[in-house]
């Protein structure tokens, strides 16, 4: 799994941080998403997918690894 964020789309709602705090954080000055782990471990996949689905700005994109 590869996680990509679009900081230009982010509105700073913080849903991603609340859902997957080891993968996402927010900048202190404006609350915009910061990606901490672009290739999180498999055990974080469900939380990352939930975070992406909860993002009101659709600023999180997930690319699955192909076999």
Coordinates of N, CA and C in Angstrom, one line a residue:
X1 N 0.8 -1.2 0.0 CA 0.0 0.0 0.0 C 0.9 1.2 0.0
X2 N 0.5 2.2 -0.9 CA 1.2 3.5 -0.9 C 0.2 4.5 -0.7
X3 N 0.5 5.5 0.2 CA -0.4 6.6 0.5 C 0.1 7.8 -0.1
X4 N -0.8 8.6 -0.7 CA -0.4 9.9 -1.3 C -1.4 10.9 -0.8
X5 N -0.9 12.1 -0.4 CA -1.8 13.1 0.1 C -1.6 14.4 -0.8
X6 N -2.7 15.1 -1.0 CA -2.7 16.3 -1.7 C -2.9 17.4 -0.8
X7 N -1.8 18.1 -0.3 CA -1.9 19.1 0.7 C -2.7 20.3 0.1
X8 N -2.8 20.5 -1.2 CA -3.6 21.6 -1.7 C -5.1 21.4 -1.6
X9 N -5.5 20.2 -1.5 CA -6.9 19.9 -1.3 C -7.3 19.8 0.1
X10 N -6.4 19.6 1.0 CA -6.7 19.4 2.4 C -7.3 20.6 3.1
X11 N -8.4 20.4 3.8 CA -9.1 21.5 4.5 C -8.8 21.4 6.0
X12 N -8.0 20.5 6.5 CA -7.6 20.5 7.9 C -8.6 20.0 8.9
X13 N -9.5 19.1 8.4 CA -10.5 18.6 9.3 C -9.9 17.7 10.4
X14 N -8.8 17.0 10.1 CA -8.1 16.2 11.1 C -8.7 14.8 11.3
X15 N -9.6 14.4 10.4 CA -10.2 13.0 10.5 C -9.1 12.0 10.3
X16 N -8.2 12.2 9.4 CA -7.1 11.3 9.1 C -6.2 11.0 10.3
X17 N -5.9 12.1 11.1 CA -5.1 12.0 12.3 C -5.8 11.2 13.3
X18 N -7.1 11.5 13.5 CA -7.9 10.8 14.5 C -8.0 9.3 14.2
X19 N -8.0 8.9 12.9 CA -8.2 7.6 12.5 C -6.9 6.8 12.4
X20 N -5.8 7.4 11.9 CA -4.5 6.7 11.7 C -3.4 7.6 12.1
X21 N -3.2 7.8 13.4 CA -2.3 8.8 13.9 C -0.8 8.4 13.6
X22 N -0.5 7.2 13.3 CA 0.9 6.8 13.0 C 1.2 7.1 11.5
X23 N 0.2 7.4 10.7 CA 0.4 7.6 9.3 C 0.3 9.1 9.0
X24 N -0.6 9.7 9.7 CA -0.9 11.2 9.4 C -0.7 12.1 10.6
X25 N -0.4 13.3 10.3 CA -0.3 14.3 11.3 C -0.8 15.6 10.6
X26 N -0.8 16.7 11.4 CA -1.2 18.0 10.8 C -0.2 19.0 11.2
X27 N 0.0 20.0 10.2 CA 0.9 21.1 10.5 C 0.3 22.0 11.6
X28 N 1.2 22.4 12.5 CA 0.7 23.2 13.6 C 0.1 24.6 13.1
X29 N 0.8 25.2 12.1 CA 0.4 26.5 11.7 C -1.0 26.6 11.0
X30 N -1.4 25.5 10.3 CA -2.6 25.6 9.5 C -3.5 24.4 9.5
X31 N -3.0 23.3 10.2 CA -3.8 22.1 10.3 C -3.8 21.2 9.0
X32 N -3.0 21.6 8.0 CA -2.9 20.8 6.8 C -2.2 19.4 7.0
X33 N -2.7 18.4 6.4 CA -2.2 17.1 6.6 C -0.7 17.0 6.2
X34 N 0.0 16.1 7.1 CA 1.4 15.7 6.8 C 1.4 14.2 6.8
X35 N 2.1 13.7 5.8 CA 2.2 12.2 5.7 C 3.4 11.7 6.5
X36 N 3.2 10.9 7.5 CA 4.3 10.4 8.3 C 4.9 9.1 7.7
X37 N 4.0 8.3 7.1 CA 4.5 7.0 6.6 C 3.8 6.7 5.3
X38 N 4.5 7.0 4.1 CA 3.8 6.8 2.8 C 3.6 5.3 2.5
X39 N 4.3 4.4 3.2 CA 4.1 3.0 2.9 C 3.9 2.3 4.3
X40 N 2.7 2.5 4.9 CA 2.5 1.9 6.2 C 2.4 0.4 6.2
X41 N 2.6 -0.2 7.4 CA 2.6 -1.7 7.4 C 1.1 -2.2 7.2
X42 N 1.0 -3.4 6.9 CA -0.2 -4.1 6.5 C -1.3 -3.9 7.7
X43 N -0.8 -4.0 8.9 CA -1.8 -3.9 10.0 C -2.4 -2.5 10.1
X44 N -1.9 -1.5 9.4 CA -2.5 -0.1 9.4 C -3.4 0.1 8.3
X45 N -3.5 -0.9 7.4 CA -4.3 -0.7 6.1 C -5.7 -0.3 6.4
X46 N -6.4 -1.0 7.3 CA -7.8 -0.7 7.5 C -8.0 0.7 8.0
X47 N -7.1 1.1 8.9 CA -7.3 2.5 9.4 C -7.0 3.5 8.4
X48 N -6.0 3.3 7.5 CA -5.6 4.2 6.4 C -6.8 4.3 5.4
X49 N -7.4 3.2 5.1 CA -8.5 3.2 4.2 C -9.7 4.0 4.8
X50 N -9.9 3.8 6.1 CA -11.0 4.5 6.7 C -10.7 6.0 6.7
X51 N -9.5 6.4 7.0 CA -9.1 7.8 7.0 C -9.3 8.4 5.6
X52 N -9.0 7.7 4.6 CA -9.2 8.2 3.2 C -10.7 8.4 2.9
X53 N -11.5 7.4 3.4 CA -12.9 7.5 3.1 C -13.6 8.6 4.0
X54 N -13.0 9.0 5.1 CA -13.6 10.0 5.9 C -13.1 11.4 5.6
X55 N -12.1 11.5 4.7 CA -11.6 12.8 4.4 C -12.6 13.6 3.5
X56 N -13.1 14.8 4.1 CA -14.1 15.5 3.4 C -13.6 16.2 2.1
X57 N -12.3 16.3 1.9 CA -11.7 17.0 0.8 C -11.2 16.0 -0.2
X58 N -11.3 14.7 0.1 CA -10.7 13.6 -0.8 C -9.2 13.9 -1.1
X59 N -8.5 14.3 -0.1 CA -7.1 14.6 -0.2 C -6.2 13.4 0.0
X60 N -6.7 12.3 0.3 CA -5.9 11.1 0.5 C -6.2 10.1 -0.6
X61 N -5.1 9.6 -1.2 CA -5.3 8.6 -2.2 C -4.4 7.4 -1.8
X62 N -4.9 6.2 -2.1 CA -4.2 4.9 -1.8 C -4.0 4.2 -3.1
X63 N -2.8 3.7 -3.2 CA -2.4 2.9 -4.4 C -2.0 1.5 -3.8
X64 N -2.7 0.5 -4.3 CA -2.4 -0.9 -3.8 C -1.2 -1.4 -4.6
X65 N -0.4 -2.2 -3.9 CA 0.7 -2.9 -4.6 C 0.1 -4.0 -5.5
X66 N 0.7 -4.1 -6.6 CA 0.3 -5.2 -7.5 C 1.2 -6.3 -7.4
X67 N 0.6 -7.5 -7.5 CA 1.5 -8.7 -7.4 C 2.1 -9.1 -8.7

